[in-house]
mmCIF file of C-alpha atoms in Angstrom:
data_model
loop_
_atom_site.group_PDB
_atom_site.id
_atom_site.type_symbol
_atom_site.label_atom_id
_atom_site.label_comp_id
_atom_site.label_asym_id
_atom_site.label_seq_id
_atom_site.Cartn_x
_atom_site.Cartn_y
_atom_site.Cartn_z
ATOM 1 C CA MET H 1 -18.877 12.222 11.975
ATOM 2 C CA PRO H 2 -18.089 11.808 15.652
ATOM 3 C CA ASP H 3 -21.499 10.257 16.237
ATOM 4 C CA GLU H 4 -21.046 7.892 13.307
ATOM 5 C CA ILE H 5 -17.644 6.850 14.609
ATOM 6 C CA TYR H 6 -19.117 6.392 18.058
ATOM 7 C CA TYR H 7 -21.805 3.987 16.787
ATOM 8 C CA THR H 8 -19.425 2.219 14.391
ATOM 9 C CA ILE H 9 -17.034 1.496 17.253
ATOM 10 C CA ALA H 10 -19.915 0.087 19.239
ATOM 11 C CA LEU H 11 -20.982 -2.044 16.253
ATOM 12 C CA THR H 12 -17.497 -3.671 16.119
ATOM 13 C CA ARG H 13 -18.012 -4.597 19.803
ATOM 14 C CA MET H 14 -21.463 -6.052 19.031
ATOM 15 C CA THR H 15 -20.218 -8.273 16.277
ATOM 16 C CA GLY H 16 -16.956 -9.236 18.078
ATOM 17 C CA PHE H 17 -14.427 -10.497 15.654
ATOM 18 C CA ASN H 18 -16.836 -11.407 12.944
ATOM 19 C CA ALA H 19 -15.679 -8.868 10.431
ATOM 20 C CA ALA H 20 -17.785 -10.286 7.592
ATOM 21 C CA MET H 21 -20.967 -9.981 9.690
ATOM 22 C CA ALA H 22 -20.097 -6.419 10.798
ATOM 23 C CA LEU H 23 -19.486 -5.496 7.165
ATOM 24 C CA GLN H 24 -22.772 -7.064 6.050
ATOM 25 C CA LEU H 25 -24.702 -5.048 8.631
ATOM 26 C CA TYR H 26 -22.838 -1.830 7.829
ATOM 27 C CA GLN H 27 -23.348 -2.213 4.022
ATOM 28 C CA ALA H 28 -26.995 -3.193 4.356
ATOM 29 C CA LEU H 29 -27.843 -0.079 6.378
ATOM 30 C CA GLY H 30 -25.085 2.356 5.246
ATOM 31 C CA SER H 31 -23.671 3.429 8.572
ATOM 32 C CA GLY H 32 -22.967 2.305 12.187
ATOM 33 C CA GLN H 33 -25.641 4.726 13.444
ATOM 34 C CA ALA H 34 -28.282 3.279 11.067
ATOM 35 C CA VAL H 35 -27.506 -0.202 12.403
ATOM 36 C CA TYR H 36 -28.168 1.054 15.959
ATOM 37 C CA GLU H 37 -31.377 2.697 14.874
ATOM 38 C CA HIS H 38 -32.584 -0.595 13.351
ATOM 39 C CA ARG H 39 -31.320 -2.643 16.363
ATOM 40 C CA ASN H 40 -34.859 -3.973 17.076
ATOM 41 C CA ASP H 41 -35.649 -5.050 13.475
ATOM 42 C CA ILE H 42 -32.386 -6.482 12.175
ATOM 43 C CA GLY H 43 -34.318 -9.475 10.833
ATOM 44 C CA ASP H 44 -36.236 -7.215 8.482
ATOM 45 C CA VAL H 45 -33.086 -5.713 7.097
ATOM 46 C CA ILE H 46 -31.107 -8.996 6.789
ATOM 47 C CA PRO H 47 -33.596 -11.827 6.124
ATOM 48 C CA ASP H 48 -31.080 -14.543 6.696
ATOM 49 C CA ALA H 49 -29.980 -13.167 10.093
ATOM 50 C CA THR H 50 -30.082 -15.814 12.785
ATOM 51 C CA PRO H 51 -32.480 -15.437 15.778
ATOM 52 C CA ARG H 52 -29.395 -15.258 17.997
ATOM 53 C CA LEU H 53 -27.984 -12.381 16.036
ATOM 54 C CA CYS H 54 -31.295 -10.508 16.037
ATOM 55 C CA GLU H 55 -31.568 -10.819 19.800
ATOM 56 C CA SER H 56 -27.971 -9.884 20.537
ATOM 57 C CA MET H 57 -28.233 -6.722 18.317
ATOM 58 C CA LYS H 58 -30.882 -5.355 20.708
ATOM 59 C CA HIS H 59 -28.525 -4.902 23.646
ATOM 60 C CA TRP H 60 -26.055 -2.127 22.970
ATOM 61 C CA ASP H 61 -25.427 -0.739 26.480
ATOM 62 C CA ASP H 62 -21.990 -2.269 27.177
ATOM 63 C CA ALA H 63 -20.832 -1.663 23.533
ATOM 64 C CA LEU H 64 -21.791 2.054 23.746
ATOM 65 C CA LYS H 65 -19.912 2.516 27.019
ATOM 66 C CA ARG H 66 -16.833 0.924 25.503
ATOM 67 C CA ALA H 67 -17.172 3.132 22.464
ATOM 68 C CA ALA H 68 -17.396 6.206 24.583
ATOM 69 C CA ALA H 69 -14.200 5.285 26.338
ATOM 70 C CA GLU H 70 -12.479 4.585 23.060
ATOM 71 C CA MET H 71 -13.627 7.963 21.703
ATOM 72 C CA LYS H 72 -11.890 9.642 24.563
ATOM 73 C CA PHE H 73 -8.676 7.630 23.955
ATOM 74 C CA ILE H 74 -8.344 8.304 20.263
ATOM 75 C CA THR H 75 -9.145 12.034 20.788
ATOM 76 C CA LYS H 76 -6.476 12.338 23.491
ATOM 77 C CA ASN H 77 -3.853 10.546 21.385
ATOM 78 C CA ASN H 78 -4.514 12.146 18.025
ATOM 79 C CA ILE H 79 -5.632 8.829 16.485
ATOM 80 C CA ARG H 80 -7.846 8.813 13.509
ATOM 81 C CA ALA H 81 -10.750 6.369 13.213
ATOM 82 C CA LEU H 82 -11.344 5.547 9.590
ATOM 83 C CA ALA H 83 -14.723 4.048 8.710
ATOM 84 C CA ILE H 84 -14.901 1.974 5.595
ATOM 85 C CA ASN H 85 -16.824 4.727 3.772
ATOM 86 C CA ASP H 86 -14.187 7.289 4.645
ATOM 87 C CA ILE H 87 -12.215 8.619 1.615
ATOM 88 C CA ASP H 88 -8.899 8.066 3.586
ATOM 89 C CA TYR H 89 -9.773 4.371 4.357
ATOM 90 C CA PRO H 90 -7.409 2.078 2.345
ATOM 91 C CA GLN H 91 -9.526 1.597 -0.783
ATOM 92 C CA ARG H 92 -7.759 -1.565 -1.876
ATOM 93 C CA LEU H 93 -8.823 -3.127 1.419
ATOM 94 C CA ALA H 94 -12.327 -1.852 1.138
ATOM 95 C CA GLU H 95 -12.761 -4.118 -1.852
ATOM 96 C CA CYS H 96 -12.177 -7.260 0.268
ATOM 97 C CA PRO H 97 -15.175 -9.289 1.524
ATOM 98 C CA ASP H 98 -13.949 -9.390 5.181
ATOM 99 C CA ALA H 99 -12.587 -5.828 5.375
ATOM 100 C CA PRO H 100 -12.830 -4.228 8.848
ATOM 101 C CA ILE H 101 -15.535 -1.570 9.024
ATOM 102 C CA LEU H 102 -13.266 0.559 11.118
ATOM 103 C CA LEU H 103 -9.540 1.141 11.430
ATOM 104 C CA TYR H 104 -7.541 3.166 13.932
ATOM 105 C CA TYR H 105 -4.634 5.038 12.360
ATOM 106 C CA LYS H 106 -1.791 7.152 13.748
ATOM 107 C CA GLY H 107 0.539 8.494 11.116
ATOM 108 C CA THR H 108 1.179 10.683 8.113
ATOM 109 C CA ALA H 109 1.239 8.371 5.128
ATOM 110 C CA ASP H 110 -1.423 8.236 2.428
ATOM 111 C CA LEU H 111 -2.925 4.753 2.810
ATOM 112 C CA ASN H 112 -3.965 5.039 -0.854
ATOM 113 C CA GLN H 113 -0.561 5.776 -2.175
ATOM 114 C CA ARG H 114 -0.128 5.196 -5.927
ATOM 115 C CA TYR H 115 1.801 1.858 -5.281
ATOM 116 C CA VAL H 116 1.596 -0.204 -2.105
ATOM 117 C CA LEU H 117 3.506 -3.384 -1.385
ATOM 118 C CA ASN H 118 4.009 -5.574 1.659
ATOM 119 C CA MET H 119 6.991 -7.595 2.668
ATOM 120 C CA VAL H 120 6.494 -10.599 4.969
ATOM 121 C CA GLY H 121 8.415 -13.666 6.118
ATOM 122 C CA THR H 122 10.053 -15.438 9.003
ATOM 123 C CA ARG H 123 10.605 -13.844 12.410
ATOM 124 C CA ARG H 124 14.100 -15.451 12.336
ATOM 125 C CA CYS H 125 15.544 -13.931 9.147
ATOM 126 C CA THR H 126 19.019 -14.669 8.127
ATOM 127 C CA THR H 127 21.799 -12.375 6.868
ATOM 128 C CA TYR H 128 20.741 -13.470 3.425
ATOM 129 C CA GLY H 129 17.221 -12.231 4.027
ATOM 130 C CA GLN H 130 18.374 -8.939 5.440
ATOM 131 C CA ASP H 131 20.659 -8.364 2.409
ATOM 132 C CA LEU H 132 17.772 -9.173 0.048
ATOM 133 C CA ILE H 133 15.606 -6.525 1.751
ATOM 134 C CA ARG H 134 18.296 -3.951 1.851
ATOM 135 C CA HIS H 135 19.246 -4.170 -1.819
ATOM 136 C CA PHE H 136 15.654 -4.468 -3.024
ATOM 137 C CA ILE H 137 14.349 -1.413 -1.142
ATOM 138 C CA SER H 138 17.380 0.652 -1.994
ATOM 139 C CA ASP H 139 17.091 -0.192 -5.695
ATOM 140 C CA LEU H 140 13.365 0.204 -5.742
ATOM 141 C CA ARG H 141 13.668 3.685 -4.109
ATOM 142 C CA GLN H 142 15.874 4.822 -7.019
ATOM 143 C CA LEU H 143 13.648 3.425 -9.656
ATOM 144 C CA CYS H 144 10.178 4.155 -8.235
ATOM 145 C CA PRO H 145 9.871 6.533 -5.358
ATOM 146 C CA GLN H 146 6.016 6.443 -5.005
ATOM 147 C CA VAL H 147 5.748 3.282 -2.984
ATOM 148 C CA LEU H 148 4.245 2.697 0.504
ATOM 149 C CA VAL H 149 5.902 -0.300 2.297
ATOM 150 C CA VAL H 150 3.568 -2.263 4.651
ATOM 151 C CA SER H 151 4.429 -4.982 7.108
ATOM 152 C CA GLY H 152 3.511 -6.143 10.592
ATOM 153 C CA LEU H 153 6.249 -4.695 12.930
ATOM 154 C CA ALA H 154 7.150 -8.197 14.023
ATOM 155 C CA TYR H 155 10.664 -9.553 14.578
ATOM 156 C CA GLY H 156 12.631 -10.628 11.522
ATOM 157 C CA ILE H 157 11.519 -9.759 8.009
ATOM 158 C CA ASP H 158 8.835 -7.218 9.153
ATOM 159 C CA ILE H 159 11.018 -4.955 11.178
ATOM 160 C CA CYS H 160 13.845 -5.238 8.607
ATOM 161 C CA ALA H 161 11.533 -4.055 5.883
ATOM 162 C CA HIS H 162 10.274 -1.131 7.968
ATOM 163 C CA ARG H 163 13.743 0.035 8.971
ATOM 164 C CA ASN H 164 15.113 -0.171 5.505
ATOM 165 C CA ALA H 165 12.095 1.731 4.105
ATOM 166 C CA LEU H 166 12.717 4.454 6.672
ATOM 167 C CA GLN H 167 16.413 4.599 5.808
ATOM 168 C CA GLN H 168 15.649 4.963 2.126
ATOM 169 C CA GLY H 169 13.035 7.683 2.638
ATOM 170 C CA TYR H 170 10.027 5.521 1.982
ATOM 171 C CA GLU H 171 6.899 5.918 4.115
ATOM 172 C CA THR H 172 6.164 2.609 5.887
ATOM 173 C CA VAL H 173 3.067 1.456 7.764
ATOM 174 C CA GLY H 174 2.926 -1.201 10.415
ATOM 175 C CA VAL H 175 -0.353 -3.207 10.883
ATOM 176 C CA LEU H 176 -0.754 -4.138 14.507
ATOM 177 C CA ALA H 177 -2.441 -7.156 16.167
ATOM 178 C CA HIS H 178 -3.432 -5.052 19.211
ATOM 179 C CA GLY H 179 -4.558 -1.636 20.225
ATOM 180 C CA LEU H 180 -2.605 1.576 19.780
ATOM 181 C CA ASP H 181 -2.069 1.962 23.460
ATOM 182 C CA GLN H 182 0.913 -0.418 23.241
ATOM 183 C CA ILE H 183 3.727 -1.565 20.957
ATOM 184 C CA TYR H 184 4.507 -5.260 20.531
ATOM 185 C CA PRO H 185 7.167 -6.293 20.519
ATOM 186 C CA TYR H 186 8.285 -3.601 22.921
ATOM 187 C CA ALA H 187 11.780 -3.660 21.485
ATOM 188 C CA HIS H 188 10.403 -2.016 18.323
ATOM 189 C CA ARG H 189 8.980 1.051 20.067
ATOM 190 C CA ASP H 190 11.676 3.456 18.750
ATOM 191 C CA THR H 191 11.129 2.274 15.178
ATOM 192 C CA ALA H 192 7.327 2.569 15.646
ATOM 193 C CA ALA H 193 7.771 6.121 16.868
ATOM 194 C CA GLU H 194 9.780 6.975 13.758
ATOM 195 C CA MET H 195 7.197 5.320 11.577
ATOM 196 C CA VAL H 196 4.413 7.598 13.044
ATOM 197 C CA ARG H 197 6.446 10.517 11.653
ATOM 198 C CA GLN H 198 7.269 8.788 8.296
ATOM 199 C CA GLY H 199 4.418 6.299 7.663
ATOM 200 C CA GLY H 200 2.096 5.087 10.349
ATOM 201 C CA LEU H 201 0.658 2.513 12.580
ATOM 202 C CA LEU H 202 -2.704 0.893 11.748
ATOM 203 C CA THR H 203 -4.977 -1.538 13.525
ATOM 204 C CA GLU H 204 -8.651 -2.679 13.704
ATOM 205 C CA TYR H 205 -8.405 -3.275 17.469
ATOM 206 C CA VAL H 206 -9.503 -0.899 20.248
ATOM 207 C CA SER H 207 -7.111 0.062 23.029
ATOM 208 C CA GLN H 208 -6.438 -2.547 25.776
ATOM 209 C CA THR H 209 -6.651 -5.366 23.191
ATOM 210 C CA GLU H 210 -3.852 -7.813 23.876
ATOM 211 C CA ALA H 211 -1.593 -9.286 21.111
ATOM 212 C CA LEU H 212 -3.264 -12.706 21.156
ATOM 213 C CA PRO H 213 -2.237 -15.331 18.548
ATOM 214 C CA ASN H 214 -5.497 -15.234 16.587
ATOM 215 C CA ASN H 215 -5.245 -11.496 16.225
ATOM 216 C CA PHE H 216 -2.052 -11.863 14.203
ATOM 217 C CA ARG H 217 -3.763 -14.138 11.742
ATOM 218 C CA GLN H 218 -6.620 -11.578 11.439
ATOM 219 C CA ARG H 219 -3.999 -8.796 11.103
ATOM 220 C CA ASN H 220 -2.584 -10.563 8.031
ATOM 221 C CA ARG H 221 -5.709 -9.950 5.987
ATOM 222 C CA ILE H 222 -5.201 -6.195 6.415
ATOM 223 C CA VAL H 223 -1.596 -6.395 5.381
ATOM 224 C CA ALA H 224 -2.605 -8.444 2.259
ATOM 225 C CA GLY H 225 -5.756 -6.425 1.437
ATOM 226 C CA MET H 226 -4.320 -2.892 1.586
ATOM 227 C CA SER H 227 -1.510 -3.819 -0.799
ATOM 228 C CA ASP H 228 -1.141 -4.317 -4.528
ATOM 229 C CA CYS H 229 1.126 -7.253 -3.858
ATOM 230 C CA THR H 230 2.843 -9.399 -1.278
ATOM 231 C CA ILE H 231 6.589 -10.213 -1.324
ATOM 232 C CA LEU H 232 7.716 -13.241 0.703
ATOM 233 C CA VAL H 233 11.387 -12.903 1.556
ATOM 234 C CA GLU H 234 12.227 -15.899 3.722
ATOM 235 C CA SER H 235 9.867 -18.456 5.170
ATOM 236 C CA ALA H 236 9.954 -21.973 6.632
ATOM 237 C CA TYR H 237 7.757 -24.623 5.016
ATOM 238 C CA LYS H 238 5.040 -23.455 7.453
ATOM 239 C CA GLY H 239 4.956 -19.814 8.659
ATOM 240 C CA GLY H 240 2.839 -16.726 9.113
ATOM 241 C CA GLY H 241 4.167 -15.183 5.881
ATOM 242 C CA LEU H 242 2.572 -18.024 3.928
ATOM 243 C CA ILE H 243 -0.814 -17.160 5.519
ATOM 244 C CA THR H 244 -0.489 -13.552 4.200
ATOM 245 C CA CYS H 245 0.377 -14.949 0.749
ATOM 246 C CA ARG H 246 -2.608 -17.205 0.717
ATOM 247 C CA ILE H 247 -4.975 -14.402 1.645
ATOM 248 C CA ALA H 248 -3.382 -12.175 -0.971
ATOM 249 C CA GLN H 249 -4.058 -14.851 -3.587
ATOM 250 C CA GLU H 250 -7.645 -15.123 -2.450
ATOM 251 C CA TYR H 251 -8.000 -11.389 -2.895
ATOM 252 C CA GLY H 252 -6.630 -11.665 -6.405
ATOM 253 C CA ARG H 253 -3.383 -9.802 -5.586
ATOM 254 C CA ASP H 254 0.116 -10.605 -6.949
ATOM 255 C CA VAL H 255 2.372 -12.689 -4.775
ATOM 256 C CA PHE H 256 6.201 -12.837 -5.231
ATOM 257 C CA ALA H 257 8.942 -14.858 -3.445
ATOM 258 C CA PHE H 258 12.626 -14.559 -3.320
ATOM 259 C CA PRO H 259 14.336 -17.938 -3.984
ATOM 260 C CA GLY H 260 16.631 -19.447 -1.397
ATOM 261 C CA ALA H 261 19.326 -22.024 -1.137
ATOM 262 C CA VAL H 262 18.061 -25.602 -1.429
ATOM 263 C CA GLY H 263 17.854 -27.305 1.934
ATOM 264 C CA MET H 264 17.919 -24.165 3.965
ATOM 265 C CA ALA H 265 15.099 -24.105 6.573
ATOM 266 C CA TYR H 266 14.040 -20.541 5.884
ATOM 267 C CA SER H 267 14.023 -20.884 2.155
ATOM 268 C CA GLU H 268 11.716 -23.927 1.953
ATOM 269 C CA GLY H 269 8.485 -21.864 2.076
ATOM 270 C CA CYS H 270 9.600 -19.579 -0.744
ATOM 271 C CA ASN H 271 11.029 -22.303 -2.963
ATOM 272 C CA HIS H 272 7.872 -24.415 -2.502
ATOM 273 C CA MET H 273 5.676 -21.524 -3.571
ATOM 274 C CA ILE H 274 7.827 -20.806 -6.617
ATOM 275 C CA ARG H 275 7.920 -24.500 -7.568
ATOM 276 C CA ASN H 276 4.158 -24.660 -7.387
ATOM 277 C CA ASN H 277 3.543 -21.447 -9.289
ATOM 278 C CA THR H 278 1.748 -19.878 -6.392
ATOM 279 C CA ALA H 279 4.318 -17.134 -6.230
ATOM 280 C CA ALA H 280 6.276 -15.318 -8.948
ATOM 281 C CA LEU H 281 10.075 -15.558 -8.788
ATOM 282 C CA ILE H 282 11.649 -12.218 -7.849
ATOM 283 C CA THR H 283 15.349 -11.472 -7.934
ATOM 284 C CA SER H 284 15.570 -7.699 -8.262
ATOM 285 C CA ALA H 285 13.666 -4.482 -8.026
ATOM 286 C CA ALA H 286 13.868 -4.100 -11.832
ATOM 287 C CA ASP H 287 12.226 -7.436 -12.631
ATOM 288 C CA PHE H 288 9.577 -6.773 -9.918
ATOM 289 C CA LEU H 289 8.652 -3.442 -11.476
ATOM 290 C CA GLU H 290 8.507 -4.943 -14.970
ATOM 291 C CA THR H 291 6.134 -7.721 -13.757
ATOM 292 C CA MET H 292 3.866 -5.234 -11.818
ATOM 293 C CA ARG H 293 4.078 -2.773 -14.685
ATOM 294 C CA TRP H 294 4.689 0.027 -12.186
ATOM 295 C CA GLN H 295 6.202 3.210 -13.846
ATOM 296 C CA THR H 296 9.766 3.982 -13.160
ATOM 297 C CA VAL H 297 11.100 7.542 -12.753
ATOM 298 C CA GLU H 298 12.233 7.492 -16.356
ATOM 299 C CA GLN H 299 8.925 6.147 -17.634
ATOM 300 C CA GLN H 300 7.077 8.821 -15.680
ATOM 301 C CA LYS H 301 9.311 11.541 -17.269
ATOM 302 C CA GLU H 302 8.577 10.139 -20.747
ATOM 303 C CA GLY H 303 4.839 10.233 -19.890
ATOM 304 C CA VAL H 304 5.089 13.847 -18.810
ATOM 305 C CA GLN H 305 6.959 14.626 -22.023
ATOM 306 C CA ARG H 306 4.215 12.984 -24.112
ATOM 307 C CA GLN H 307 1.610 15.079 -22.185
ATOM 308 C CA LEU H 308 3.568 18.295 -22.859
ATOM 309 C CA PHE H 309 3.866 17.662 -26.620
ATOM 310 C CA PRO H 310 0.856 15.431 -27.409
ATOM 311 C CA ASP H 311 0.624 16.479 -31.059
ATOM 312 C CA LEU H 312 4.135 15.653 -32.215
ATOM 313 C CA THR H 313 4.740 13.357 -35.155
ATOM 314 C CA SER H 314 7.376 10.523 -34.718
ATOM 315 C CA GLU H 315 9.966 12.648 -36.653
ATOM 316 C CA GLU H 316 9.244 15.720 -34.437
ATOM 317 C CA GLN H 317 9.474 13.669 -31.372
ATOM 318 C CA GLN H 318 12.853 12.343 -32.545
ATOM 319 C CA VAL H 319 14.127 15.915 -32.830
ATOM 320 C CA VAL H 320 12.704 16.865 -29.394
ATOM 321 C CA SER H 321 14.285 13.768 -27.721
ATOM 322 C CA LEU H 322 17.651 14.744 -29.185
ATOM 323 C CA LEU H 323 17.458 18.329 -27.913
ATOM 324 C CA GLN H 324 16.410 16.935 -24.528
ATOM 325 C CA GLN H 325 19.721 15.126 -24.322
ATOM 326 C CA THR H 326 21.847 17.938 -25.815
ATOM 327 C CA ASN H 327 20.174 21.291 -26.236
ATOM 328 C CA ASP H 328 21.134 24.110 -28.610
ATOM 329 C CA LEU H 329 22.317 22.172 -31.641
ATOM 330 C CA GLN H 330 22.920 23.350 -35.253
ATOM 331 C CA LEU H 331 20.833 22.259 -38.146
ATOM 332 C CA ASN H 332 23.456 20.068 -39.735
ATOM 333 C CA ILE H 333 24.242 18.292 -36.442
ATOM 334 C CA ILE H 334 20.549 17.584 -35.847
ATOM 335 C CA SER H 335 20.328 16.214 -39.413
ATOM 336 C CA VAL H 336 23.272 13.804 -38.824
ATOM 337 C CA LYS H 337 22.159 12.583 -35.390
ATOM 338 C CA THR H 338 18.558 12.046 -36.496
ATOM 339 C CA ASN H 339 19.307 10.902 -40.016
ATOM 340 C CA ILE H 340 16.634 13.308 -41.325
ATOM 341 C CA PRO H 341 17.626 15.079 -44.627
ATOM 342 C CA VAL H 342 18.194 18.865 -44.200
ATOM 343 C CA GLY H 343 15.354 19.807 -46.534
ATOM 344 C CA GLN H 344 12.773 17.651 -44.567
ATOM 345 C CA LEU H 345 14.354 18.758 -41.257
ATOM 346 C CA THR H 346 13.985 22.485 -42.029
ATOM 347 C CA ALA H 347 10.216 21.994 -42.420
ATOM 348 C CA LEU H 348 10.067 19.925 -39.204
ATOM 349 C CA LEU H 349 11.901 22.638 -37.233
ATOM 350 C CA PHE H 350 9.535 25.290 -38.631
ATOM 351 C CA GLN H 351 6.521 23.240 -37.472
ATOM 352 C CA LEU H 352 8.092 22.775 -34.017
ATOM 353 C CA GLU H 353 8.691 26.490 -33.801
ATOM 354 C CA MET H 354 5.078 27.187 -34.690
ATOM 355 C CA LYS H 355 3.983 24.827 -31.948
ATOM 356 C CA GLY H 356 6.045 26.754 -29.443
ATOM 357 C CA VAL H 357 8.375 23.769 -28.770
ATOM 358 C CA ILE H 358 11.677 25.234 -30.033
ATOM 359 C CA LYS H 359 13.064 28.530 -31.080
ATOM 360 C CA PRO H 360 15.904 29.350 -33.515
ATOM 361 C CA LEU H 361 19.018 31.028 -32.146
ATOM 362 C CA ALA H 362 21.829 32.896 -33.990
ATOM 363 C CA GLY H 363 24.113 30.737 -36.166
ATOM 364 C CA GLY H 364 21.442 28.279 -37.187
ATOM 365 C CA THR H 365 21.160 26.748 -33.740
ATOM 366 C CA TYR H 366 17.849 25.464 -32.296
ATOM 367 C CA HIS H 367 16.848 25.618 -28.548
ATOM 368 C CA LEU H 368 14.263 23.374 -26.951
ATOM 369 C CA LEU H 369 11.944 25.525 -24.818
#
């Protein structure tokens, strides 16, 4: 694997910021090392490759030197390099046509968590936006604890989402527009350090890459691609958050927007998307979960119960559900509360005893095992 990472890093340097071209070469040959081995016959592998590409792919010296330096950097700083064929690479992102062939990751979170959402919006969020994030993440944590929260570590909505996720015990990942040798903005370095312990930092850029404007636009596709859905909290009529929403739509992912007051500058983008049906209206964690059909804690418990007792009839399940609420009930009380006649109930209880679900106790009481 070290050799493969070495050549894949070099391949990203060979193709510059053309993620689609790097992905095409990587998928055509199966690995970064294989691309290097076919550097002199790229035209045979990709018939529509331009003469310029074929010629440029023959000269790897500078790219390999840079890759060697990056290998030293990531080893020294305990950074993981995740190639697109790595099982720990974000699999949702791997489905996208312009996915990076390599990501650099420092953190503890599972990037393939059961549920992944991202929250984006203005860098000048208001008290209203901060309150929306705080209440949403707090309520979501109570209802559905298996969620990874993703954003971009920027000012405003991003950092508010990260900090509330940390506070509520969620893991949260920041996708950066530069290398992992720096934190931008610098004011967020303490939060970033906390995220490494409870989430992580992720980027497609090698060290010493500056946070250039175009990098942020490229970064947005990772934020959108690695998530099940995008939530726009506050945005002006034109803003970076809208770019992430558009990319998410192109990837076929769900997009939500919180409504804002009419006429307020940082509500215009959200209200516009809701009005044009390009984003679903969101007002609470509960309606979000219902729309996404993510299982709540209670639904997961019910699912486990169904797995534990898969062969129960509807009447047997009714008895079990009652004993789950109040265990050790007498026959006549069970009959009253389930509205099942005593004669029929006696047979049901015997069947449940045979299945090892309940056991009779002294005094005609039944106990759920």
